[in-house]
Coordinates of C-alpha atoms in Angstrom, one line a residue:
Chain A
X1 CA 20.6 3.8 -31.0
X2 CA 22.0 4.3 -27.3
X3 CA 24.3 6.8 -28.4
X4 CA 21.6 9.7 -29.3
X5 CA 19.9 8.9 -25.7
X6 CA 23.2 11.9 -24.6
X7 CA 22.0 14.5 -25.9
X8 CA 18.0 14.2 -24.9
X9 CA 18.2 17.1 -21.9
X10 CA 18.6 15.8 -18.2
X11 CA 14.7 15.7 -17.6
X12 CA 13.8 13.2 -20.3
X13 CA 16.9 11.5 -19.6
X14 CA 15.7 10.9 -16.2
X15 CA 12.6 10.0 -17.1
X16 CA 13.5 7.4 -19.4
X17 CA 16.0 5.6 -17.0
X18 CA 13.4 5.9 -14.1
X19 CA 10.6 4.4 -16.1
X20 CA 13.5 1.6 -17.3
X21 CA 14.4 0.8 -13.7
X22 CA 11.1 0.3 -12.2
X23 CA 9.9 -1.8 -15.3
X24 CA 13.1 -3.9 -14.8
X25 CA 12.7 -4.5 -11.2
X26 CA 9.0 -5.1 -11.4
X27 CA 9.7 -7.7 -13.6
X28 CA 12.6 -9.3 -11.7
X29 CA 10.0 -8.9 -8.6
X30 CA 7.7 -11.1 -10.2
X31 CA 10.3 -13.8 -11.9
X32 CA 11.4 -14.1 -8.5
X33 CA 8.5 -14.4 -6.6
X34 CA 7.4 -17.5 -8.8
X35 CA 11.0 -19.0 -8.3
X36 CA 10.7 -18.5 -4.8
X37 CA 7.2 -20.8 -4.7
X38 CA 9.4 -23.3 -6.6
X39 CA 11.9 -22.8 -4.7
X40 CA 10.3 -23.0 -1.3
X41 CA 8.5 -26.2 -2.5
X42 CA 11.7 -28.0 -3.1
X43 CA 13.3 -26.7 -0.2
X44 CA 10.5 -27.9 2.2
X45 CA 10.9 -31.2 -0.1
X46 CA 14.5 -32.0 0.4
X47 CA 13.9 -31.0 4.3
X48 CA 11.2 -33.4 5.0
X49 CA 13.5 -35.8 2.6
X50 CA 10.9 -36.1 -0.2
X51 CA 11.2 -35.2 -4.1
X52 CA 9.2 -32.4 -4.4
X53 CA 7.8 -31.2 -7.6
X54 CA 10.7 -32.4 -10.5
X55 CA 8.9 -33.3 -13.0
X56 CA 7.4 -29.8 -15.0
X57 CA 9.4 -29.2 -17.5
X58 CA 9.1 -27.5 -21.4
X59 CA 5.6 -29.4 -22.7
X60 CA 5.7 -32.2 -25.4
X61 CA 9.7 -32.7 -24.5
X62 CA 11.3 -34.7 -22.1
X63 CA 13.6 -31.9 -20.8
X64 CA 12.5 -31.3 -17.4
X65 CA 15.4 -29.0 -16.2
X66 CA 15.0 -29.1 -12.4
X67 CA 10.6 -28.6 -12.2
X68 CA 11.3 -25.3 -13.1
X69 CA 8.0 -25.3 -15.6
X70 CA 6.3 -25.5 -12.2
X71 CA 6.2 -21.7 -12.0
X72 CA 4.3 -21.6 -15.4
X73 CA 2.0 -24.8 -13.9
X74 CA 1.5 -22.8 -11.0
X75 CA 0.7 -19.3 -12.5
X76 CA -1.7 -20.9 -14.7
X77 CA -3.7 -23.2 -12.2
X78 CA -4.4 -19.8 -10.3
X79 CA -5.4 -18.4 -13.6
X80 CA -7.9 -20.8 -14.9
X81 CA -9.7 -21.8 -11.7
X82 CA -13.1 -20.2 -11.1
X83 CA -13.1 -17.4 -9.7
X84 CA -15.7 -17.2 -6.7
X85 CA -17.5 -14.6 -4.6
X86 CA -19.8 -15.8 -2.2
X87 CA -22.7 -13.9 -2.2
X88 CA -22.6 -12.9 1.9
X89 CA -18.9 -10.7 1.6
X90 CA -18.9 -7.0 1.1
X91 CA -18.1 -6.5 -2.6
X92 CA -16.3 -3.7 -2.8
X93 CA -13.7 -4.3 0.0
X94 CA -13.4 -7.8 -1.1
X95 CA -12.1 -6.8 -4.6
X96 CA -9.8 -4.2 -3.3
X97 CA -8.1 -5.9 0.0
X98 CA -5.8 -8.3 -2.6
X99 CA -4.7 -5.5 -4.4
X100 CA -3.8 -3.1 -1.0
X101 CA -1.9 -6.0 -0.5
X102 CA -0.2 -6.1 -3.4
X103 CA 0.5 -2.5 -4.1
X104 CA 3.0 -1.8 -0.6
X105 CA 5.0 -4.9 -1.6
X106 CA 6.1 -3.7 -4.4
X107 CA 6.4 0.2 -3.2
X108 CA 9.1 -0.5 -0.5
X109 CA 11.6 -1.7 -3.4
X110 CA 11.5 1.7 -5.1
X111 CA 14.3 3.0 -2.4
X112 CA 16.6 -0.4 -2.4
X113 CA 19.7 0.7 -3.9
X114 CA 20.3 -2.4 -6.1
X115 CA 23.5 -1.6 -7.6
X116 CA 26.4 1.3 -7.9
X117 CA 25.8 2.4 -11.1
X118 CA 26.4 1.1 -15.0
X119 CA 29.4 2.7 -15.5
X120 CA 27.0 6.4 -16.1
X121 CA 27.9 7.9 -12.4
X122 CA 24.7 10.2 -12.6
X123 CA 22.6 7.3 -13.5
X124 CA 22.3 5.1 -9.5
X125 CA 20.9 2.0 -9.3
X126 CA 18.0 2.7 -7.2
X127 CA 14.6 3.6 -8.1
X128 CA 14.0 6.7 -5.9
X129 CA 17.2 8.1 -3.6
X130 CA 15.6 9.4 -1.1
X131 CA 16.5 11.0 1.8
X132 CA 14.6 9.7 4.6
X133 CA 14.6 6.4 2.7
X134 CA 14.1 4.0 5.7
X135 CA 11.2 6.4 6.8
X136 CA 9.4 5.8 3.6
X137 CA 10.2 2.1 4.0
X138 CA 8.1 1.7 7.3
X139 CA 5.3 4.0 6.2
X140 CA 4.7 2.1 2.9
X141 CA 5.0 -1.6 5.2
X142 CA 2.4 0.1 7.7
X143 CA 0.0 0.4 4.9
X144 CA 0.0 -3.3 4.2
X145 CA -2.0 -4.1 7.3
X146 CA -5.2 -2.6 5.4
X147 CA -5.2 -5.4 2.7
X148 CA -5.2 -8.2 5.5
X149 CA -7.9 -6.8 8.0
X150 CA -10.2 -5.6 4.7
X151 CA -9.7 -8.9 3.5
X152 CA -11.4 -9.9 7.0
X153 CA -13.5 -7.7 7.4
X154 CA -14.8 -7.9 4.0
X155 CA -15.3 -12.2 4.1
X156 CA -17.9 -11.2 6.5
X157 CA -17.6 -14.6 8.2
X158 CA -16.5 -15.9 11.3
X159 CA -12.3 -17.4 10.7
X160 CA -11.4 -14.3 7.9
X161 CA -12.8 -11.8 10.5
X162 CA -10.6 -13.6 13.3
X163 CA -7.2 -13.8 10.9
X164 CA -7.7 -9.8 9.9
X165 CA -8.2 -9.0 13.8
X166 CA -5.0 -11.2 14.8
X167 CA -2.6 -10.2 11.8
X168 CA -3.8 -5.8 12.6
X169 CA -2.8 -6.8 16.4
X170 CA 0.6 -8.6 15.3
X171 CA 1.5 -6.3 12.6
X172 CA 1.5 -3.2 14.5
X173 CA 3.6 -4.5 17.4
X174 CA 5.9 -6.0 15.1
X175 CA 6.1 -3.0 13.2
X176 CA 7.6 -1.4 16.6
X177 CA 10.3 -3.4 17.6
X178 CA 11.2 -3.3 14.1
X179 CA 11.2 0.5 13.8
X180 CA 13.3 0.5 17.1
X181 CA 15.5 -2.2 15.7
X182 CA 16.9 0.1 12.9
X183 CA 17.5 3.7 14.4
X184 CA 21.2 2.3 16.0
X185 CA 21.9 1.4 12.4
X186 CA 21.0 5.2 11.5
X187 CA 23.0 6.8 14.8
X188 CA 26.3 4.8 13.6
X189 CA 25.5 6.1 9.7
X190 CA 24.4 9.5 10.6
X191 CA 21.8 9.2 7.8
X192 CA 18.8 8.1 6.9
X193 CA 19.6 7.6 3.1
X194 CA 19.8 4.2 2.2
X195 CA 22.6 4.6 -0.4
X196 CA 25.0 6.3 2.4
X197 CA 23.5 2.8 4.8
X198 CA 25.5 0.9 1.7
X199 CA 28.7 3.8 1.2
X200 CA 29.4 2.9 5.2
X201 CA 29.9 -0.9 4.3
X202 CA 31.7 -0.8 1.5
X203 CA 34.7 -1.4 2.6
X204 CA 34.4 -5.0 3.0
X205 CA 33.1 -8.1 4.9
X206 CA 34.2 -6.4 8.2
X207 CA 32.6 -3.1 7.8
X208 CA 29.0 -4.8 7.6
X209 CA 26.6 -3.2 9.7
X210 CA 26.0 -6.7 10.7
X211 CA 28.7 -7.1 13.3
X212 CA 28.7 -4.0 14.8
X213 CA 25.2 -4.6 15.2
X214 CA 24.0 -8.1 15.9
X215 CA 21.2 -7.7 18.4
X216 CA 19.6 -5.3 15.7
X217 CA 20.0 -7.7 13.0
X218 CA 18.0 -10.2 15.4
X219 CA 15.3 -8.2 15.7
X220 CA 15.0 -7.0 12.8
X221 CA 15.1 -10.5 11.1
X222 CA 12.2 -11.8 13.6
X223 CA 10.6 -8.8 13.6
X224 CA 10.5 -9.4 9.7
X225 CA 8.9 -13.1 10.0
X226 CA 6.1 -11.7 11.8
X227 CA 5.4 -8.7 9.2
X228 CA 5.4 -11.3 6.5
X229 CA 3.3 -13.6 8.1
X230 CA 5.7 -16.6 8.0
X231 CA 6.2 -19.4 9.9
X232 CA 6.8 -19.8 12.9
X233 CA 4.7 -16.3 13.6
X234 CA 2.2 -17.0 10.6
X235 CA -1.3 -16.4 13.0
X236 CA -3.4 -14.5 11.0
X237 CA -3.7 -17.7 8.2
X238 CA -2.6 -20.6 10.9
X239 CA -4.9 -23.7 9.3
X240 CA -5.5 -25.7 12.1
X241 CA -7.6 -23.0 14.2
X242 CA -8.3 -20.7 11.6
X243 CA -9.1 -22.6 8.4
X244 CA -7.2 -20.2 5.7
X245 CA -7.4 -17.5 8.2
X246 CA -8.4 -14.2 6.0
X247 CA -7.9 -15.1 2.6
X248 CA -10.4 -18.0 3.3
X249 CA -12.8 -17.1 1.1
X250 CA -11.2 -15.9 -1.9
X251 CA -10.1 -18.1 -4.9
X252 CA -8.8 -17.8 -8.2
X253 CA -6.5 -14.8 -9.2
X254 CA -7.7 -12.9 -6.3
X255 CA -6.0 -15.4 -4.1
X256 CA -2.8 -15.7 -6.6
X257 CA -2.8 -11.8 -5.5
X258 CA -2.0 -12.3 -1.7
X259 CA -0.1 -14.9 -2.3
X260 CA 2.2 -12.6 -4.2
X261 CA 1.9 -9.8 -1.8
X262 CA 3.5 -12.2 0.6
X263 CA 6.4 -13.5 -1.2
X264 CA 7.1 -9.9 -2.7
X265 CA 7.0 -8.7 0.9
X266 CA 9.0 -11.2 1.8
X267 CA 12.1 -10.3 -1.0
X268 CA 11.4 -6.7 0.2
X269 CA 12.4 -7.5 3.6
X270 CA 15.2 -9.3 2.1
X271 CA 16.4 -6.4 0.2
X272 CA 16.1 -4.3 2.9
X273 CA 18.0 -6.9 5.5
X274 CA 20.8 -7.3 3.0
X275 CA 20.7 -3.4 2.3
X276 CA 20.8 -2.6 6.1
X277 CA 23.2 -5.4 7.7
X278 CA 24.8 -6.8 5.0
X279 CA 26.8 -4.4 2.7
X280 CA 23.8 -4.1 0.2
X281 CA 25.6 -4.2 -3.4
X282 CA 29.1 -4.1 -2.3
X283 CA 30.8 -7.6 -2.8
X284 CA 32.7 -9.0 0.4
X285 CA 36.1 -7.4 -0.3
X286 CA 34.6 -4.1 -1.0
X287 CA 34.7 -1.5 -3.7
X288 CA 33.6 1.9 -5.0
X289 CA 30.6 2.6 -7.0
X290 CA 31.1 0.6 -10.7
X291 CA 32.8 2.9 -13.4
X292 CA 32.2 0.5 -16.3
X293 CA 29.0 -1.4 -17.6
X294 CA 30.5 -5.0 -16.7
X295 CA 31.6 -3.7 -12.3
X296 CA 28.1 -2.3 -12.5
X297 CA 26.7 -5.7 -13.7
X298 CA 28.9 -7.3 -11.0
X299 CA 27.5 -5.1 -8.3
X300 CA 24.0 -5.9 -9.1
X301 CA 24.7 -10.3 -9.0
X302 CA 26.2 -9.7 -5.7
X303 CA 23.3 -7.6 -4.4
X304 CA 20.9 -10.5 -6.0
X305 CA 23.3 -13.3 -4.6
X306 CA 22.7 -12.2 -1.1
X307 CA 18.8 -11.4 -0.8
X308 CA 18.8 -15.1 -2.3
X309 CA 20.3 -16.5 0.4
X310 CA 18.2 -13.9 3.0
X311 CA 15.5 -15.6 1.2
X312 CA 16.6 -19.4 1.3
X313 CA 17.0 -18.7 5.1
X314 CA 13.2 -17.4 5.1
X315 CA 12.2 -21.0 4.0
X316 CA 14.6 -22.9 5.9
X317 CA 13.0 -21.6 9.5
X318 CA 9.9 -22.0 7.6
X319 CA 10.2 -25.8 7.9
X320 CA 12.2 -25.9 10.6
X321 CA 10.2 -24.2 13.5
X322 CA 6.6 -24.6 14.6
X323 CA 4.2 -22.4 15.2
X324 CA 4.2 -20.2 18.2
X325 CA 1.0 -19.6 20.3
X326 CA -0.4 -16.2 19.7
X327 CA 0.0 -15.2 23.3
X328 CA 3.5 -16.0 23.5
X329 CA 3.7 -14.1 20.1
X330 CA 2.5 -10.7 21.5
X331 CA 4.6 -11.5 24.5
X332 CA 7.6 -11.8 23.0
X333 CA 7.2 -8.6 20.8
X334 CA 5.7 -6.0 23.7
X335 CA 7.7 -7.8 26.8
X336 CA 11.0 -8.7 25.1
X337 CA 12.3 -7.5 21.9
X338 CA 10.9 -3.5 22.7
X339 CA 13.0 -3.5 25.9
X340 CA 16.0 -5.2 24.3
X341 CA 16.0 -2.6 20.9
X342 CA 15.1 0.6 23.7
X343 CA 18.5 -1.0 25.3
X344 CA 20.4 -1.2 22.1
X345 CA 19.7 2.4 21.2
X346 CA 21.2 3.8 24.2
X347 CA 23.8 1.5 24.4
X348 CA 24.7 2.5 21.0
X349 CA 24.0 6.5 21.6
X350 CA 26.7 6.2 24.5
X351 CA 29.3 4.2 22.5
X352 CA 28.7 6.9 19.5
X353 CA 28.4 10.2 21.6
X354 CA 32.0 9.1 23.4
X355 CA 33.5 8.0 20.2
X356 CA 32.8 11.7 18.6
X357 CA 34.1 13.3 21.7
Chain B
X1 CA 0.5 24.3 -19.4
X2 CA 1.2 25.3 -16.4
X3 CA 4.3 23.4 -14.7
X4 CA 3.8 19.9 -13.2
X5 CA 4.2 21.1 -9.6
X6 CA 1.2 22.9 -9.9
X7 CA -1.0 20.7 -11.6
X8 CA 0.2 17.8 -8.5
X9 CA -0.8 20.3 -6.2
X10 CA -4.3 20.8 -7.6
X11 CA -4.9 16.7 -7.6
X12 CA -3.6 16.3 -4.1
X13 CA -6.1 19.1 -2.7
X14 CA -9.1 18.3 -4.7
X15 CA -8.3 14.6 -3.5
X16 CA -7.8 15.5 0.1
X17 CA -11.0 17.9 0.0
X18 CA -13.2 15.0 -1.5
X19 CA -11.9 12.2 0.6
X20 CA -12.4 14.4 3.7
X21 CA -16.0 15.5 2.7
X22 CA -17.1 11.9 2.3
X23 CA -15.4 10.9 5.6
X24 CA -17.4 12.9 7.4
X25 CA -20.5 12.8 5.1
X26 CA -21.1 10.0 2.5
X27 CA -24.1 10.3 0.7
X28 CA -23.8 6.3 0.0
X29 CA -22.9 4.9 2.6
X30 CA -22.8 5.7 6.3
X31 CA -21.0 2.3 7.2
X32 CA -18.1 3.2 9.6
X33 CA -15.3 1.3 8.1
X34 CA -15.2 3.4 4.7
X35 CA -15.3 6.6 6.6
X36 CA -11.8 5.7 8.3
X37 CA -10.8 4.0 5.0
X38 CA -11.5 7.7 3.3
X39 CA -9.9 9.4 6.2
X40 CA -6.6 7.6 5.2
X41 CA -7.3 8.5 2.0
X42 CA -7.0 12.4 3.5
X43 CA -3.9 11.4 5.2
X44 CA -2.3 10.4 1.9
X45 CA -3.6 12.6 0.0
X46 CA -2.1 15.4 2.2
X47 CA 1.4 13.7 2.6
X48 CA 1.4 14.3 -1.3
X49 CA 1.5 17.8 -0.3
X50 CA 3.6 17.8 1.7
X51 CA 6.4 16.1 -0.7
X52 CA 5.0 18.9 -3.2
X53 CA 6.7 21.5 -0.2
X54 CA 10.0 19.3 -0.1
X55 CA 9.0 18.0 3.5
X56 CA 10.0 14.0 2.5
X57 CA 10.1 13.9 6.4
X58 CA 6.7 15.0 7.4
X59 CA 5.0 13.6 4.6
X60 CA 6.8 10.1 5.9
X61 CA 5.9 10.4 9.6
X62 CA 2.4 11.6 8.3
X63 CA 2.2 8.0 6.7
X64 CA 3.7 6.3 9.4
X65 CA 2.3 7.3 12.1
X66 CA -1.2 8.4 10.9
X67 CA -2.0 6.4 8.3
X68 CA -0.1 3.5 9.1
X69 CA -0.7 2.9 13.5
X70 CA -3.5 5.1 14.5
X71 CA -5.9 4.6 11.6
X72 CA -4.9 0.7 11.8
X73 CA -6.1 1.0 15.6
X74 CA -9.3 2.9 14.3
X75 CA -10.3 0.3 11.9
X76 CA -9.8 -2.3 14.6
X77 CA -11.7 -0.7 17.5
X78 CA -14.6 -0.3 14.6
X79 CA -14.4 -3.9 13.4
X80 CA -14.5 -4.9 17.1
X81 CA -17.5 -2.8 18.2
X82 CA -19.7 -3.5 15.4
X83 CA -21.4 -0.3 15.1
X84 CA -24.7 -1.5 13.5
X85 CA -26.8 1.0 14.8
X86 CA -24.1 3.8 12.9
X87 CA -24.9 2.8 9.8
X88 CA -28.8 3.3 10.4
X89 CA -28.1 6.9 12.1
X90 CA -29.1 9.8 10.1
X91 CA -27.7 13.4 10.3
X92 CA -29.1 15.5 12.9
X93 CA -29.7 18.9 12.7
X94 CA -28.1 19.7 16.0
X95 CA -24.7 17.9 14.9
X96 CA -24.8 19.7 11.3
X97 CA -25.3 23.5 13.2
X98 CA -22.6 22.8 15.4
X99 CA -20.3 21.4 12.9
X100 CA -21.0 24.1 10.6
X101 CA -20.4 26.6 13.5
X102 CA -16.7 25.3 14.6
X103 CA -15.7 24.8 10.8
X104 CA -16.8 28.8 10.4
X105 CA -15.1 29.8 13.0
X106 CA -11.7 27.6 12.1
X107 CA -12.0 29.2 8.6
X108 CA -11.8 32.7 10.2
X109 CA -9.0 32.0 12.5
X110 CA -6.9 30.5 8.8
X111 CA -8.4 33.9 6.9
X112 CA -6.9 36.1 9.7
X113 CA -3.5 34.5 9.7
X114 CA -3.2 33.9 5.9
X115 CA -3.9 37.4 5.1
X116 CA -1.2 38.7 7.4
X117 CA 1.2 36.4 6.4
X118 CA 3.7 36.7 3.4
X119 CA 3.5 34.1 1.0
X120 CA 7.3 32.5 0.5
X121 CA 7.6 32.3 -3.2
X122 CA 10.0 29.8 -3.3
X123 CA 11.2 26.7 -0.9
X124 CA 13.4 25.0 -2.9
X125 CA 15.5 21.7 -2.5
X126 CA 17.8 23.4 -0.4
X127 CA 15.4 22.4 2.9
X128 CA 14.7 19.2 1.4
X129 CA 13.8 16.5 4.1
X130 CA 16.4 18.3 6.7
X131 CA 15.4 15.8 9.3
X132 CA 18.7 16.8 11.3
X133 CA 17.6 20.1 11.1
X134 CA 14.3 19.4 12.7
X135 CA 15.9 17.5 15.8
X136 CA 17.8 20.4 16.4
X137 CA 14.8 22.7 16.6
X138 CA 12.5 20.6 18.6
X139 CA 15.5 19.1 21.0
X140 CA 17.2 23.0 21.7
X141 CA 14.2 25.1 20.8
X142 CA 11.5 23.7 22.0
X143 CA 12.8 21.0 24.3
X144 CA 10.4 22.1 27.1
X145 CA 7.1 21.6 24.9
X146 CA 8.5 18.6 23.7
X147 CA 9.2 16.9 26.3
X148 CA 5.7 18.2 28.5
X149 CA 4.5 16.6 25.2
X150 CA 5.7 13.1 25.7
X151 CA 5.3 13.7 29.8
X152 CA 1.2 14.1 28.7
X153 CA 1.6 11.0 26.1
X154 CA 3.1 9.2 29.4
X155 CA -0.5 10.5 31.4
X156 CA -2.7 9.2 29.1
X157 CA -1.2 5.6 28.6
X158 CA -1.4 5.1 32.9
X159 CA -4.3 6.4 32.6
X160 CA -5.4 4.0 30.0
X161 CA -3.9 1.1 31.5
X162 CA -5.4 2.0 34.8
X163 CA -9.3 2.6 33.5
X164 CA -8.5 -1.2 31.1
X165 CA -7.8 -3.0 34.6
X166 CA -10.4 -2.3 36.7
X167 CA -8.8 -4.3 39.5
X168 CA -5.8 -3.3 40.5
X169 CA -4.1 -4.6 43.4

């Protein structure tokens, strides 16, 4: 059956491997954004030195295999409930901002490189190899603001309104010291393609971008709390001033929706940490795009290896840390981390323009 | 059946045309917010065609900077101001002639120069998304417009700044 797919001409071949690729990480999106719910509950469990939910398992047996039917509990509480819409929001911005938020989640991980290749070396693991790939990146996260300040502005009540205002204020300047973060990553690479970001690591633990540049990794990592609206730098949904913040009126599915915009955001940014700083698919001792199915297959386990443990870092601070005051918040984005990546930058623009001379 | 390219091309304009004509005029609603949500619609609509001429990197920085920072900072100046009385306002005559007027005159300056100038039949991949290239031009090129550029960018922020805080020391 796989043999005849040869001969199709390049075009359909493309197609058919494109439309493969996005379905499969789509999919693997989702999986993991459930796992991650179950995963985070446990987490915060064992940190705060309680059980946590063990008990879900397959239905009408006793096999309970860590609470991992908790996902399916999960999914299906969100399904079921009613769904309501109070009669004061503004309809057609309230059904849209979950799904704005959705939709830019899920975009970024079209440029990941996720693997090598499976053994075919015209056929690369990545969705879309562009080549201003981080570019596309930061345009696609700067669209995600809209779903969060709709969703405000569409509750049309007082604590949504105040949670879209905050997160359209923190996102932006976030979004800054982020951009700023990167571009010494791209003046070492001397590209903007993601898949030559991964090329100039592969040659093992010690090429990682990650050493060379530490104080971009910072940023970039806290820079990242605050675009995903985690804890500690989660304002624009902080409970004890803001009730639910902007999704406080929404219920049902169309809640489920931002609540898997954020943990898909949140593996994007842990794609694109592990992509940036941290060798992307390349295991620690390095290697050379796969040239058989089973390297290939390796290559992708590493890549999903490490954004699990980005990701089990994302929910360790989250239980660890407390929130920060929204003042101190903006202050620490315009007042310190701007100056500190503008710094970097020309640091690193020195060190590179004397190392070519 | 004409090639995909072309068909892309059609979509993006007619989308970019519409979005644009009920930014400025919506026949169903004159509420602020959805003409700045339809004016990012343009801005998207037009980085499609800008991918559709191979130029990944302004269709990117169009995103980025338009749709993504300065449309965000619209939408939040609106949300801020409440503008009520907007969405009462109806469309005066005076504003239509003169919008009419500027729009003529702007599609005789494009007539002028697209008739004179020679269509290029083909761009290619071979320019595709040379951001390198770009630098070059505007840092040896035009260095001195670009930088009087960032030098009036520098002006207006002070100047912000100084009209926010009325009470400077």
């Amino acid at each position: 059956m796989f043999e005849s797919v040869q001969y199709w001409d390049p075009a359909a071949q493309f197609v058919l491997f494109s439309a493969l690729k996005i379905l499969v990480v789509f999919g693997v999106t989702l999986v993991f954004v459930s796992l991650s719910v179950v995963a985070e509950r446990r987490v915060s469990a064992w940190i705060q030195d309680r059980v946590g939910p063990n008990r879900v398992g397959i239905p009408f047996t006793n096999i309970r295999f860590l609470g991992l039917g908790q996902m399916l509990a999960d999914g299906l509480k969100f399904l079921l409930k009613e769904d309501f819409t109070p009669n004061y929001v503004r309809t057609v911005y309230f059904w849209l901002a979950p799904a704005i938020t959705l939709i830019p989640a899920f975009l970024t991980l079209a440029v990941i490189p996720f693997g090598s290749t499976l053994g075919n070396p015209n056929n690369r693991m990545v969705i879309a190899n562009l080549n201003v790939g981080i570019l596309y990146t930061f345009g696609v996260v700067s669209l995600g603001v809209y779903g969060i300040v709709l969703a405000g502005y569409a509750s049309n009540s007082k604590y949504p309104f105040l949670g879209g205002i905050r997160s359209s204020a923190q996102m932006i300047s976030y979004e800054i010291a982020m951009g700023l973060s990167v571009i010494p990553i791209f003046l070492l690479v001397g590209s903007l393609n993601l898949g030559d970001v991964v090329g100039y690591q592969s040659g093992g633990l010690h090429t990682w971008l990650v050493w060379k540049q530490p104080l971009a990794f910072f940023i970039f990592l806290i820079a990242a709390f605050a675009e995903t609206n985690r804890l500690p730098f989660d304002m624009p949904e902080s409970e004890s001033e803001l009730i639910g913040g902007y999704h406080t009126e929404y219920s049902s599915m169309k809640f489920a929706l931002f609540f898997l915009g954020e943990y898909a955001n949140m593996i994007a940014s842990c794609s694109m940490m592990v992509t940036l700083f941290f060798g992307g698919w390349t295991p620690p001792w390095g290697a050379e795009a796969a040239t058989t199915l089973w390297a290939g297959l390796g290559h992708l386990a590493c890549f999903l290896v490490k954004v699990i443990g980005m990701m089990l870092l994302f929910i360790w601070v989250r239980w660890m840390l407390p929130r920060f005051r929204y003042d101190q918040l903006m202050d620490l984005g315009w007042r310190r981390f701007i100056p500190i990546a503008l710094f970097n930058i020309l640091v690193t623009a020195f060190v590179v323009a004397l190392w070519q001379r | 059946m004409p090639p995909l390219t072309d068909l892309l091309f059609y979509v993006f304009a007619g989308l970019t045309l519409v979005c644009g004509f009920l930014c400025v005029a919506n026949p169903f609603s004159r509420n602020p917010v959805t003409s700045a949500m339809f004016l990012v619609l343009t801005i998207v609509s037009m980085a499609g065609l800008f991918i559709l001429l191979h130029a990944f990197f302004l269709a990117a920085v169009q995103i980025l900077v338009y749709a993504g920072a300065v449309m965000v900072l619209f939408l939040f100046v609106i949300m801020l101001l409440d503008l009520r009385e907007e969405e009462r306002r109806r469309i005066r005559t005076f504003t239509l002639a003169t919008g009419a007027l500027i729009v003529m005159v702007i599609v005789g300056l494009l007539v002028r120069v697209l008739s004179g100038a020679a269509p290029v039949r083909q761009t290619g991949p071979e320019v595709e998304g040379h951001t390198k290239i770009l630098g070059r031009i505007l840092l040896e090129q035009y260095v001195l417009p670009f930088e009087v550029l960032s030098l009036l960018l520098l002006v207006a922020m002070v100047g912000v700044i100084l009209l926010s805080k009325k009470d400077i020391k």
